[in-house]
Coordinates of C-alpha atoms in Angstrom, one line a residue:
M13 CA 13.2 -16.0 -25.2
Q14 CA 9.9 -18.0 -24.9
I15 CA 9.4 -21.2 -23.1
Q16 CA 8.9 -23.1 -26.3
D17 CA 12.4 -22.0 -27.5
L18 CA 14.1 -23.7 -24.6
P19 CA 16.8 -25.0 -24.2
Y20 CA 19.1 -22.2 -25.1
A21 CA 21.4 -22.8 -28.0
D22 CA 24.1 -21.1 -25.9
P23 CA 23.4 -20.1 -22.2
G24 CA 26.3 -17.8 -22.3
V25 CA 29.4 -17.3 -20.0
P26 CA 28.1 -16.4 -16.5
D27 CA 29.7 -13.8 -14.2
A28 CA 30.4 -16.2 -11.3
R29 CA 32.6 -13.8 -9.2
S30 CA 29.8 -13.6 -6.6
G31 CA 26.2 -14.3 -6.0
P32 CA 24.9 -10.8 -6.5
R33 CA 27.0 -10.4 -9.7
F34 CA 25.5 -13.7 -11.0
L35 CA 22.0 -12.5 -10.3
W36 CA 22.7 -9.2 -12.1
W37 CA 24.1 -11.2 -15.1
L38 CA 21.0 -13.3 -15.3
F39 CA 18.8 -10.1 -15.2
R40 CA 20.8 -8.5 -18.0
N41 CA 20.5 -11.5 -20.2
Q42 CA 16.7 -11.3 -20.3
L43 CA 16.1 -7.6 -20.5
G44 CA 13.4 -8.1 -23.1
G45 CA 11.3 -10.3 -20.9
Q46 CA 11.9 -8.0 -17.9
F47 CA 10.7 -4.9 -19.9
K48 CA 7.6 -6.9 -21.0
S49 CA 6.8 -7.9 -17.4
L50 CA 7.4 -4.3 -16.3
A51 CA 5.0 -2.9 -18.9
W52 CA 2.2 -5.3 -18.1
G53 CA 2.9 -4.8 -14.3
L54 CA 2.4 -1.0 -14.7
L55 CA -0.8 -1.6 -16.6
H56 CA -2.0 -3.9 -13.8
F57 CA -1.0 -1.9 -10.8
L58 CA -2.0 1.5 -12.2
S59 CA -5.4 0.1 -13.2
V60 CA -5.9 -1.2 -9.7
S61 CA -4.7 2.1 -8.1
A62 CA -7.0 4.1 -10.4
L63 CA -10.1 2.4 -9.0
P64 CA -10.3 4.6 -5.8
F65 CA -10.3 7.7 -7.9
C66 CA -13.2 6.4 -10.0
V67 CA -15.1 5.4 -6.8
G68 CA -14.4 8.9 -5.4
V69 CA -15.7 10.6 -8.5
A70 CA -18.8 8.3 -8.4
V71 CA -19.6 9.1 -4.8
Q72 CA -19.1 12.8 -5.3
A73 CA -21.4 12.6 -8.4
V74 CA -24.1 11.0 -6.3
V75 CA -23.7 13.7 -3.7
D76 CA -23.9 16.4 -6.3
H77 CA -26.7 14.7 -8.2
S78 CA -24.6 14.8 -11.4
G79 CA -25.6 12.0 -13.8
R80 CA -23.0 12.9 -16.4
R81 CA -20.1 12.6 -13.9
L82 CA -21.6 9.3 -12.6
A83 CA -21.7 7.9 -16.1
L84 CA -18.1 9.1 -16.6
A85 CA -17.1 7.4 -13.4
G86 CA -18.8 4.2 -14.5
G87 CA -17.0 4.2 -17.8
L88 CA -13.6 4.8 -16.1
L89 CA -14.3 1.9 -13.7
A90 CA -15.1 -0.4 -16.6
L91 CA -11.9 0.7 -18.4
C92 CA -9.8 0.1 -15.2
C93 CA -11.3 -3.3 -14.7
V94 CA -10.4 -4.3 -18.3
G95 CA -6.9 -2.9 -17.8
N96 CA -6.6 -4.8 -14.5
A97 CA -7.7 -8.1 -16.0
V98 CA -5.5 -7.8 -19.1
G99 CA -2.5 -6.5 -17.2
D100 CA -2.7 -9.2 -14.5
T101 CA -3.1 -12.0 -17.1
F102 CA -0.1 -11.0 -19.1
L103 CA 2.0 -10.0 -16.1
H104 CA 1.6 -13.5 -14.7
R105 CA 2.4 -14.9 -18.1
T106 CA 5.6 -12.9 -18.6
A107 CA 6.7 -13.3 -14.9
V108 CA 6.4 -17.1 -15.1
T109 CA 8.3 -17.0 -18.4
N110 CA 11.1 -15.0 -16.8
W111 CA 11.2 -17.4 -13.9
I112 CA 11.3 -20.6 -16.1
T113 CA 13.8 -19.2 -18.6
A114 CA 16.2 -18.0 -15.8
A115 CA 16.0 -21.3 -14.0
A116 CA 16.5 -23.2 -17.3
R117 CA 19.6 -21.0 -18.1
V118 CA 21.1 -21.8 -14.7
Q119 CA 20.4 -25.6 -15.1
Q120 CA 22.0 -25.5 -18.5
L121 CA 25.1 -23.8 -17.1
L122 CA 25.3 -26.3 -14.3
A123 CA 24.9 -29.3 -16.7
R124 CA 27.6 -27.8 -19.0
K125 CA 29.9 -27.3 -16.0
A126 CA 29.3 -30.9 -14.8
A127 CA 30.1 -32.3 -18.3
H128 CA 33.2 -30.0 -18.5
L129 CA 34.7 -31.1 -15.2
G130 CA 33.5 -34.7 -15.1
S131 CA 34.2 -36.7 -11.9
A132 CA 36.5 -33.9 -10.7
L133 CA 33.4 -31.9 -9.8
T134 CA 32.3 -34.1 -6.9
R135 CA 35.8 -34.0 -5.5
R136 CA 35.7 -30.2 -5.3
V137 CA 32.0 -29.8 -4.3
A138 CA 30.0 -32.3 -2.4
A139 CA 27.5 -34.3 -4.5
G140 CA 24.6 -33.3 -2.2
E141 CA 25.4 -29.6 -2.7
V142 CA 25.4 -30.0 -6.4
V143 CA 22.0 -31.6 -6.2
A144 CA 20.7 -28.8 -3.9
V145 CA 22.0 -26.2 -6.3
S146 CA 20.4 -27.8 -9.4
T147 CA 17.0 -28.2 -7.7
G148 CA 15.9 -25.9 -4.9
D149 CA 18.5 -23.2 -5.5
V150 CA 17.6 -22.9 -9.1
E151 CA 14.0 -22.2 -8.2
K152 CA 14.9 -19.5 -5.7
I153 CA 17.2 -17.8 -8.2
G154 CA 14.4 -17.8 -10.8
W155 CA 12.0 -16.4 -8.2
F156 CA 14.2 -13.3 -7.6
V157 CA 14.8 -12.7 -11.3
E158 CA 11.1 -12.7 -12.1
A159 CA 10.1 -10.8 -9.0
W160 CA 12.3 -7.9 -9.8
S161 CA 10.2 -6.5 -12.7
R162 CA 7.0 -6.8 -10.6
F163 CA 8.7 -5.0 -7.7
T164 CA 9.8 -2.2 -10.1
A165 CA 6.3 -1.8 -11.4
A166 CA 4.9 -1.7 -7.9
A167 CA 7.5 1.0 -6.8
V168 CA 6.7 3.1 -9.9
T169 CA 3.0 2.8 -9.2
I170 CA 3.4 4.0 -5.6
V171 CA 5.3 7.0 -6.7
V172 CA 2.7 7.9 -9.4
V173 CA -0.1 7.5 -6.9
C174 CA 1.6 9.6 -4.3
V175 CA 2.1 12.4 -6.8
G176 CA -1.5 12.0 -8.0
L177 CA -2.8 12.3 -4.4
V178 CA -0.8 15.4 -3.7
V179 CA -2.2 17.0 -6.9
Y180 CA -5.7 15.7 -6.3
Q181 CA -6.0 16.6 -2.6
P182 CA -2.8 18.3 -1.3
A183 CA -3.7 18.2 2.4
L184 CA -4.4 14.4 2.6
G185 CA -2.1 13.6 -0.3
L186 CA 0.9 15.0 1.6
V187 CA 0.1 12.7 4.6
V188 CA 0.0 9.7 2.3
A189 CA 3.2 10.8 0.4
V190 CA 5.1 11.0 3.7
G191 CA 3.7 7.9 5.3
L192 CA 4.2 5.4 2.4
P193 CA 8.0 5.7 2.2
V194 CA 8.1 5.1 5.9
L195 CA 6.0 1.9 5.4
A196 CA 8.2 0.8 2.6
L197 CA 11.4 1.3 4.5
S198 CA 10.2 0.2 8.0
V199 CA 11.3 -3.4 7.6
L200 CA 14.9 -2.6 6.4
P201 CA 16.4 -3.0 9.9
L202 CA 15.0 -6.5 10.2
L203 CA 16.3 -7.7 6.8
P204 CA 19.9 -8.5 7.8
R205 CA 18.7 -10.8 10.6
A206 CA 16.1 -12.4 8.3
T207 CA 18.8 -12.9 5.7
R208 CA 21.2 -14.5 8.2
R209 CA 18.5 -16.9 9.3
A210 CA 17.6 -17.7 5.7
D211 CA 21.2 -18.4 5.0
F212 CA 21.5 -20.7 8.0
Q213 CA 18.3 -22.6 7.0
R214 CA 19.7 -23.1 3.4
E215 CA 23.0 -24.4 4.9
K216 CA 21.2 -26.9 7.0
A217 CA 18.9 -27.9 4.2
G218 CA 22.0 -28.5 1.9
R219 CA 23.6 -30.6 4.5
A220 CA 20.5 -32.7 4.9
T221 CA 20.2 -33.1 1.2
E222 CA 23.8 -34.2 1.0
L223 CA 23.4 -36.7 3.8
A224 CA 20.2 -38.1 2.1
S225 CA 22.0 -38.4 -1.2
D226 CA 25.0 -40.2 0.3
T227 CA 22.7 -42.6 2.3
V228 CA 20.7 -43.5 -0.8
A229 CA 23.8 -44.1 -2.8
G230 CA 25.2 -46.5 -0.1
L231 CA 21.9 -48.1 0.8
R232 CA 23.0 -51.6 -0.4
V233 CA 26.1 -51.4 1.8
L234 CA 24.2 -50.1 4.7
R235 CA 21.7 -53.0 4.5
G236 CA 24.6 -55.4 4.4
I237 CA 26.1 -54.1 7.7
G238 CA 22.8 -53.3 9.3
G239 CA 23.4 -49.6 9.4
E240 CA 20.1 -48.3 8.1
E241 CA 18.9 -47.2 11.5
L242 CA 22.1 -45.4 12.3
F243 CA 22.0 -43.3 9.2
L244 CA 18.3 -42.9 9.6
D245 CA 18.9 -41.3 13.0
R246 CA 21.5 -39.1 11.5
Y247 CA 19.2 -37.9 8.8
R248 CA 16.4 -37.5 11.4
R249 CA 18.6 -35.2 13.4
A250 CA 19.6 -33.2 10.3
S251 CA 16.0 -32.8 9.3
Q252 CA 15.1 -31.6 12.7
E253 CA 17.9 -29.0 12.5
V254 CA 16.4 -27.9 9.2
R255 CA 12.9 -27.6 10.8
H256 CA 14.2 -25.6 13.7
A257 CA 16.1 -23.3 11.3
A258 CA 13.0 -22.9 9.1
V259 CA 10.8 -22.1 12.1
R260 CA 13.3 -19.4 13.3
S261 CA 13.4 -17.9 9.8
A262 CA 9.6 -18.0 9.5
R263 CA 9.2 -16.2 12.8
M264 CA 11.3 -13.3 11.4
W265 CA 9.4 -13.2 8.2
S266 CA 6.1 -13.3 10.1
L267 CA 7.3 -10.3 12.1
I268 CA 8.1 -8.5 8.9
A269 CA 4.6 -9.4 7.5
A270 CA 3.0 -8.2 10.7
I271 CA 4.7 -4.8 10.4
Q272 CA 3.6 -4.6 6.8
V273 CA 0.0 -5.0 8.0
L274 CA 0.2 -2.9 11.2
L275 CA 1.8 0.2 9.8
P276 CA -0.6 0.6 6.8
G277 CA -3.5 0.2 9.3
L278 CA -2.0 3.0 11.4
L279 CA -1.7 5.1 8.3
L280 CA -5.3 4.4 7.4
I281 CA -6.4 5.6 10.9
A282 CA -4.4 8.7 10.5
V283 CA -5.8 9.5 7.1
V284 CA -9.4 8.9 8.2
W285 CA -9.0 11.0 11.4
Y286 CA -7.4 13.8 9.5
G287 CA -9.8 13.5 6.6
V288 CA -12.8 13.7 8.9
H289 CA -11.3 16.7 10.5
L290 CA -10.8 18.4 7.2
A291 CA -14.3 17.4 6.0
R292 CA -15.9 18.9 9.1
Q293 CA -14.1 22.2 8.2
G294 CA -15.4 22.0 4.6
R295 CA -11.9 21.7 3.2
V296 CA -12.4 18.2 1.8
E297 CA -15.3 16.8 -0.2
I298 CA -16.8 13.5 0.7
G299 CA -15.8 12.0 -2.6
E300 CA -12.2 13.2 -2.2
L301 CA -12.0 11.6 1.3
V302 CA -13.4 8.3 -0.1
A303 CA -10.8 8.4 -2.9
V304 CA -7.8 9.0 -0.6
Y305 CA -9.0 6.4 1.9
S306 CA -9.5 3.8 -0.8
S307 CA -6.1 4.7 -2.4
V308 CA -4.3 4.0 0.9
M309 CA -6.1 0.6 1.2
I310 CA -5.3 -0.3 -2.4
L311 CA -1.6 0.7 -2.0
T312 CA -1.1 -2.0 0.6
Y313 CA -1.2 -4.4 -2.4
P314 CA 1.8 -3.0 -4.3
L315 CA 3.5 -2.5 -0.9
R316 CA 3.4 -6.3 -0.5
H317 CA 5.9 -6.6 -3.3
F318 CA 8.5 -4.7 -1.2
E319 CA 8.3 -7.6 1.3
E320 CA 8.4 -10.1 -1.5
I321 CA 11.5 -8.7 -3.2
A322 CA 13.3 -8.6 0.2
M323 CA 12.4 -12.2 0.9
A324 CA 13.3 -13.3 -2.6
Y325 CA 16.7 -11.7 -2.4
S326 CA 17.4 -13.1 1.0
F327 CA 16.7 -16.6 -0.2
S328 CA 18.2 -16.3 -3.7
R329 CA 21.5 -14.6 -2.7
P330 CA 22.9 -17.7 -0.9
S331 CA 21.5 -19.9 -3.6
A332 CA 23.2 -17.7 -6.3
T333 CA 26.4 -17.8 -4.2
R334 CA 26.4 -21.6 -4.2
A335 CA 25.6 -21.7 -7.9
A336 CA 28.4 -19.2 -8.7
R337 CA 30.9 -21.3 -6.6
V338 CA 30.1 -24.3 -8.8
L339 CA 30.1 -22.4 -12.0
S340 CA 33.5 -20.7 -11.2
L341 CA 35.3 -24.1 -11.1
E342 CA 37.6 -24.6 -14.0
R343 CA 39.8 -27.4 -15.3
A344 CA 43.2 -27.5 -13.6
T345 CA 45.8 -25.7 -15.5
S346 CA 49.6 -26.1 -15.7
A347 CA 51.8 -25.3 -12.8
D348 CA 52.6 -21.8 -14.2
G349 CA 48.9 -21.0 -14.0
V350 CA 48.4 -20.3 -17.7
A351 CA 45.1 -21.7 -18.9
A352 CA 45.1 -24.3 -21.6
A353 CA 44.4 -23.0 -25.1
E354 CA 41.1 -24.5 -26.4
V355 CA 42.0 -24.7 -30.1
P356 CA 41.1 -27.3 -32.6
G357 CA 43.6 -30.0 -33.2
D358 CA 44.0 -33.7 -34.2
V359 CA 43.8 -36.3 -31.5
P360 CA 47.5 -37.3 -30.7
S361 CA 48.8 -40.8 -30.3
G362 CA 51.9 -42.4 -28.8
D363 CA 53.2 -43.1 -25.3
L364 CA 51.3 -41.8 -22.3
Y365 CA 53.7 -40.2 -19.8
D366 CA 53.1 -38.5 -16.4
P367 CA 56.0 -36.3 -15.5
A368 CA 54.9 -35.9 -11.9
T369 CA 55.2 -39.6 -11.1
G370 CA 57.4 -40.8 -13.9
L371 CA 54.7 -43.3 -15.1
L372 CA 55.1 -44.4 -18.7
A373 CA 52.5 -46.4 -20.6
P374 CA 54.0 -47.4 -24.0
S375 CA 51.8 -47.1 -27.0
G376 CA 49.9 -50.3 -28.0
R377 CA 50.7 -52.2 -24.8
L378 CA 48.8 -53.2 -21.7
T379 CA 50.3 -51.5 -18.7
A380 CA 49.3 -52.4 -15.1
V381 CA 49.8 -50.0 -12.3
V382 CA 50.0 -51.0 -8.7
C383 CA 49.4 -48.3 -6.1
G384 CA 49.0 -49.1 -2.4
D385 CA 46.7 -46.1 -1.8
P386 CA 43.3 -46.5 -3.6
D387 CA 42.6 -42.8 -3.4
A388 CA 46.0 -41.9 -4.9
A389 CA 45.3 -44.4 -7.6
G390 CA 42.0 -42.7 -8.4
L391 CA 43.6 -39.2 -8.6
L392 CA 46.4 -40.6 -10.8
A393 CA 43.8 -42.2 -13.1
E394 CA 42.1 -38.8 -13.5
R395 CA 45.4 -37.1 -14.2
L396 CA 46.1 -39.6 -17.0
G397 CA 42.7 -38.6 -18.4
G398 CA 43.8 -35.0 -18.8
H399 CA 41.4 -33.4 -16.3
P400 CA 43.0 -33.5 -12.8
S401 CA 41.3 -31.9 -9.8
E402 CA 44.5 -30.1 -8.8
Q403 CA 47.1 -28.0 -10.6
G404 CA 50.3 -29.6 -11.7
I405 CA 52.4 -30.6 -14.7
S406 CA 50.3 -31.9 -17.6
V407 CA 50.3 -35.5 -18.7
L408 CA 51.8 -36.0 -22.1
L409 CA 50.3 -38.2 -24.9
G410 CA 52.7 -38.6 -27.8
G411 CA 54.6 -35.6 -26.4
V412 CA 51.5 -33.4 -26.5
P413 CA 50.3 -32.0 -23.1
L414 CA 46.7 -33.1 -22.6
D415 CA 45.9 -29.8 -20.9
E416 CA 46.6 -27.9 -24.1
L417 CA 44.1 -30.0 -26.0
P418 CA 40.4 -29.0 -26.4
L419 CA 38.3 -31.0 -23.9
D420 CA 36.6 -33.0 -26.6
S421 CA 39.9 -34.0 -28.1
A422 CA 41.4 -34.9 -24.8
R423 CA 38.4 -37.1 -23.9
T424 CA 38.5 -38.7 -27.4
A425 CA 42.1 -39.6 -26.9
V426 CA 41.9 -40.9 -23.3
L427 CA 38.9 -42.5 -21.6
V428 CA 39.0 -43.1 -17.9
Q429 CA 36.6 -45.6 -16.3
D430 CA 36.2 -44.9 -12.5
K431 CA 36.3 -47.6 -9.9
D432 CA 32.6 -46.9 -9.3
P433 CA 31.1 -46.3 -12.8
V434 CA 27.5 -45.1 -13.2
L435 CA 24.9 -46.9 -15.3
L436 CA 22.0 -44.7 -16.3
S437 CA 18.5 -46.1 -16.6
G438 CA 17.4 -47.2 -20.0
S439 CA 17.9 -50.1 -22.4
L440 CA 21.2 -51.9 -23.0
R441 CA 21.1 -50.4 -26.5
E442 CA 20.9 -46.9 -25.1
L443 CA 23.7 -47.7 -22.6
L444 CA 26.0 -48.5 -25.6
D445 CA 24.8 -45.5 -27.6
V446 CA 28.1 -43.6 -26.9
P447 CA 30.7 -42.1 -29.2
A448 CA 32.9 -45.0 -30.5
S449 CA 35.5 -45.7 -33.1
G450 CA 33.4 -48.3 -34.8
D451 CA 36.2 -50.8 -34.9
V452 CA 34.7 -52.8 -31.9
G453 CA 31.2 -54.2 -32.1
A454 CA 28.8 -54.4 -29.1
V455 CA 28.9 -58.2 -29.2
E456 CA 32.7 -58.3 -29.0
A457 CA 32.8 -55.8 -26.2
L458 CA 30.1 -57.7 -24.2
A459 CA 31.9 -61.0 -24.8
A460 CA 35.3 -59.6 -23.7
A461 CA 33.7 -58.3 -20.5
Q462 CA 32.1 -61.7 -19.8
C463 CA 28.5 -60.3 -19.8
A464 CA 26.6 -63.4 -20.9
D465 CA 25.0 -64.0 -17.5
V466 CA 24.3 -60.3 -17.2
L467 CA 22.4 -60.3 -20.5
A468 CA 20.4 -63.4 -19.3
A469 CA 19.5 -61.6 -16.1
L470 CA 18.4 -58.5 -17.9
V471 CA 16.2 -60.5 -20.3
Q472 CA 14.7 -62.4 -17.5
G473 CA 13.9 -59.1 -15.7
S474 CA 12.4 -57.6 -18.9
L475 CA 9.5 -59.8 -19.9
D476 CA 8.7 -57.8 -23.1
A477 CA 12.3 -57.8 -24.4
D478 CA 13.2 -60.7 -26.7
D479 CA 16.4 -59.0 -27.8
P480 CA 18.9 -58.5 -24.9
M481 CA 19.8 -55.1 -26.4
D482 CA 16.3 -54.0 -25.6
A483 CA 16.4 -55.2 -22.0
R484 CA 15.9 -52.4 -19.4
I485 CA 18.5 -51.3 -16.9
T486 CA 17.2 -49.7 -13.7
E487 CA 18.6 -46.4 -12.4
R488 CA 22.3 -46.9 -11.5
G489 CA 21.8 -50.6 -12.3
R490 CA 20.4 -51.2 -8.8
S491 CA 18.8 -54.5 -9.8
L492 CA 22.2 -55.9 -10.8
S493 CA 25.0 -57.0 -8.5
G494 CA 28.2 -55.0 -8.2
G495 CA 30.1 -57.4 -10.4
Q496 CA 27.5 -57.2 -13.1
R497 CA 27.5 -53.4 -13.1
Q498 CA 31.3 -53.4 -13.4
R499 CA 31.2 -55.7 -16.4
L500 CA 28.5 -53.7 -18.2
A501 CA 30.6 -50.5 -17.6
L502 CA 33.7 -52.3 -18.8
A503 CA 31.8 -53.4 -22.0
R504 CA 30.8 -49.8 -22.6
S505 CA 34.4 -48.6 -22.3
L506 CA 35.7 -51.4 -24.6
F507 CA 33.0 -50.6 -27.1
T508 CA 34.1 -46.9 -27.2
D509 CA 37.6 -48.1 -28.2
P510 CA 39.6 -45.0 -27.4
E511 CA 43.2 -44.4 -28.3
V512 CA 44.1 -44.8 -24.6
L513 CA 41.9 -46.6 -22.1
V514 CA 42.5 -46.2 -18.4
L515 CA 40.6 -48.6 -16.1
D516 CA 40.6 -48.1 -12.3
E517 CA 40.0 -51.5 -10.5
P518 CA 37.7 -52.8 -13.3
T519 CA 37.2 -56.3 -11.7
S520 CA 37.2 -55.6 -7.9
A521 CA 33.7 -57.0 -7.5
V522 CA 34.2 -60.1 -9.8
D523 CA 35.1 -63.6 -8.8
S524 CA 38.5 -65.0 -9.8
H525 CA 37.3 -67.3 -12.6
T526 CA 35.4 -64.6 -14.3
E527 CA 38.3 -62.1 -13.7
A528 CA 40.8 -64.4 -15.5
R529 CA 38.5 -64.6 -18.5
I530 CA 38.1 -60.8 -18.5
A531 CA 41.8 -60.3 -18.3
D532 CA 42.3 -62.5 -21.4
G533 CA 39.3 -60.8 -23.2
V534 CA 40.6 -57.2 -22.5
R535 CA 44.1 -58.2 -23.6
D536 CA 42.9 -59.7 -26.9
L537 CA 40.4 -57.0 -27.7
R538 CA 42.8 -54.1 -26.9
S539 CA 45.7 -55.6 -28.8
G540 CA 47.6 -52.8 -30.5
R541 CA 45.8 -50.1 -28.3
T542 CA 47.3 -48.4 -25.2
T543 CA 45.6 -49.7 -22.1
V544 CA 46.4 -48.8 -18.4
V545 CA 44.8 -50.8 -15.6
F546 CA 45.0 -49.8 -12.0
T547 CA 44.8 -53.0 -10.1
S548 CA 46.3 -55.2 -7.4
S549 CA 44.9 -58.4 -8.8
P550 CA 47.5 -61.0 -9.7
L551 CA 45.3 -62.3 -12.5
L552 CA 45.3 -59.0 -14.3
L553 CA 48.9 -58.2 -13.4
D554 CA 50.1 -61.5 -14.9
R555 CA 48.5 -60.7 -18.3
A556 CA 50.1 -57.2 -18.4
D557 CA 53.0 -56.5 -20.8
R558 CA 54.4 -54.1 -18.3
V559 CA 53.8 -53.6 -14.5
V560 CA 54.6 -50.3 -12.7
L561 CA 54.7 -49.9 -9.0
V562 CA 53.8 -46.4 -7.8
H563 CA 54.9 -45.7 -4.2
E564 CA 54.4 -42.4 -2.4
G565 CA 53.7 -40.6 -5.7
E566 CA 56.6 -41.9 -7.7
V567 CA 57.4 -44.9 -9.8
A568 CA 59.3 -47.3 -7.5
A569 CA 59.7 -50.3 -9.8
V570 CA 59.0 -51.5 -13.3
G571 CA 59.0 -55.0 -14.7
V572 CA 56.6 -58.0 -15.1
H573 CA 54.5 -59.5 -12.4
R574 CA 56.5 -62.7 -11.9
E575 CA 59.8 -60.8 -11.4
L576 CA 58.5 -58.1 -9.2
V577 CA 56.6 -60.4 -6.8
H578 CA 60.0 -62.1 -6.0
K579 CA 62.3 -59.1 -6.2
E580 CA 60.3 -56.1 -4.9
P581 CA 59.0 -56.4 -1.2
R582 CA 56.8 -53.3 -1.5
Y583 CA 55.1 -54.7 -4.6
R584 CA 54.7 -58.1 -3.0
A585 CA 53.2 -56.5 0.1
V586 CA 50.4 -54.8 -2.0
V587 CA 49.7 -57.7 -4.3
T588 CA 49.7 -60.5 -1.7
R589 CA 48.0 -58.4 0.9
E590 CA 50.8 -59.0 3.4
T591 CA 50.3 -57.7 7.0
D592 CA 52.9 -55.3 8.4
D593 CA 54.5 -58.1 10.4
E594 CA 54.7 -60.4 7.4
A595 CA 56.2 -57.7 5.3
A596 CA 58.9 -56.9 8.0
L597 CA 59.7 -60.6 8.3
N598 CA 60.1 -61.1 4.5
E599 CA 62.2 -57.9 4.3
V600 CA 64.6 -59.3 7.0
R601 CA 64.8 -62.6 5.3
H602 CA 65.5 -61.0 1.9
E603 CA 68.3 -58.7 3.3
N604 CA 70.0 -61.6 5.3
A605 CA 69.8 -63.9 2.3
V606 CA 71.5 -61.3 0.1
R607 CA 74.2 -60.5 2.8
H608 CA 75.0 -64.1 3.6
G609 CA 74.9 -65.1 0.0
N610 CA 77.6 -62.6 -0.8
A611 CA 79.6 -63.9 2.2
V612 CA 79.3 -67.5 0.9
G613 CA 80.5 -66.4 -2.5
H614 CA 83.6 -64.9 -1.0
E615 CA 84.7 -68.1 0.9
K616 CA 88.4 -68.8 0.4
D617 CA 89.3 -71.5 -2.2
G618 CA 89.6 -75.0 -0.7
E619 CA 87.3 -74.3 2.2
P620 CA 84.0 -76.2 2.3
H621 CA 81.0 -74.1 1.4
T622 CA 78.4 -76.4 3.0
H623 CA 79.1 -75.3 6.6
S624 CA 78.9 -71.6 5.5
V625 CA 75.6 -72.0 3.8
L626 CA 74.1 -73.9 6.7
H627 CA 75.4 -71.3 9.1
A628 CA 73.9 -68.5 7.0
L629 CA 70.5 -70.2 7.0
E630 CA 70.6 -70.7 10.7
E631 CA 71.4 -67.0 11.2
I632 CA 68.5 -66.0 8.9
E633 CA 66.1 -68.1 11.0
E634 CA 67.4 -66.7 14.3
S635 CA 67.1 -63.2 13.1
A636 CA 63.6 -63.8 11.8

């Protein structure tokens, strides 16, 4: 795989059982690039490591006054320099390719998982952690994958050089062959502590990223309540914790780096001292001593890659663990734990029914759902979409479990609009460039969602756009008010025209006059289509064909708005925003009226009813 071939047609199915397994899976999926990097790395490191032998031959040739050996040494030096240059160039090229392709594979896997899970992802994993995984963690994972082949080349080079030194000059070569493994393994006792500090630093950094993401998302609200400084102080404290953790981690890695400098220096001193002793005894030639000494100095370069691979693994392992945790998430399955069969099938139609709550949305009708708990309403809306965040009995569409449908078919059949929909940056035309049935035009959808003033505002903000469809929308629609964003999102959902449309509080930020027109527009445009609206607005409830009250996870009442508001106290409490005291008072009045009404109806024949009715009203007032 080359960079120009990205993105992958299929990034594959990752082994997300653990962080190390995920790293190994990434390594196995780019063996070709790893072997290329290993080959160029061997050429580079062996060319560098051969330079001391050439220098030693040249020095000894000068001592022996041998022009032929001096010319031979010069030719070998030139050949090593060419090998060094070519190997280093292509090693860097292949290593960067491995890094970018590994990072791109992880990003594609994360994007596919986010699209697969939808809004359920951020309910299982914090949004800030998802951002941290898809940015900083991806880079660290790619770093370890590309560093592995260079480390392997460096390790093989050290073994080859040690064997060569033992053959070239056994006395000094044996000292180097014993000392180099000690140098390579000397930092192992420090790695667990360094790894723990690196993990702690990444944890703090992820928390700070999450806090920053949440703060930016809620900046408009924070400014409204004057809470910028409060959250700024929180982020400042979080960033300071990250700094302290980074400093503690850097201290440990500095100690490891210092050991990697100190011990090779001690080995050089030992080689020089012993080499001089052998030279004075005539057992070592000057050229041999220069070659061994230079080899020890040169070998500190490949030894550095032992420190790098340890650092890369220490930083990439927690990153890979976080990525694996996100990639291991799956769609919720049925209660028996059997995964849904992803097989092709037609998009079903018919009544939408939730066995868990007993909620029924008849086909082709507008059903309004009243739920006193907004969070429970959001979870129920996601369940109706066929991708719940928790396991349970599947929702049925026309008698077909949505969990047994392929994800594309389920989302074609049922579209869920969250209470806080997201508008991506781009033109209005691009916003409406979504899969749609084609039966509803953009103009109709915008008109039903009452977007005339929104279009005017967008055109006014985009001086170069004569056509409102070419007007630019800023990221997340930040230049628009909350009500304007809601209406554009509603227009997009109406334009899609799915078989079943589920709207979660679609007009919570809209004024009452506009809300009434939206209610009429949605009812007319969705005529003959199944529509479910989660709302407590009387304006929307009054336009619904059927109103369902969901209380404590079960359907408590079914009817129309005007009946339920008089007959069902719990419904009235949610819709009219009654306080607890008002709800209790109305409940007492309702019970007393029913009781005394029955008593009045059973008065004996011939007795006046007027006194009984008045007496009943007096008792109601007293008890109230």
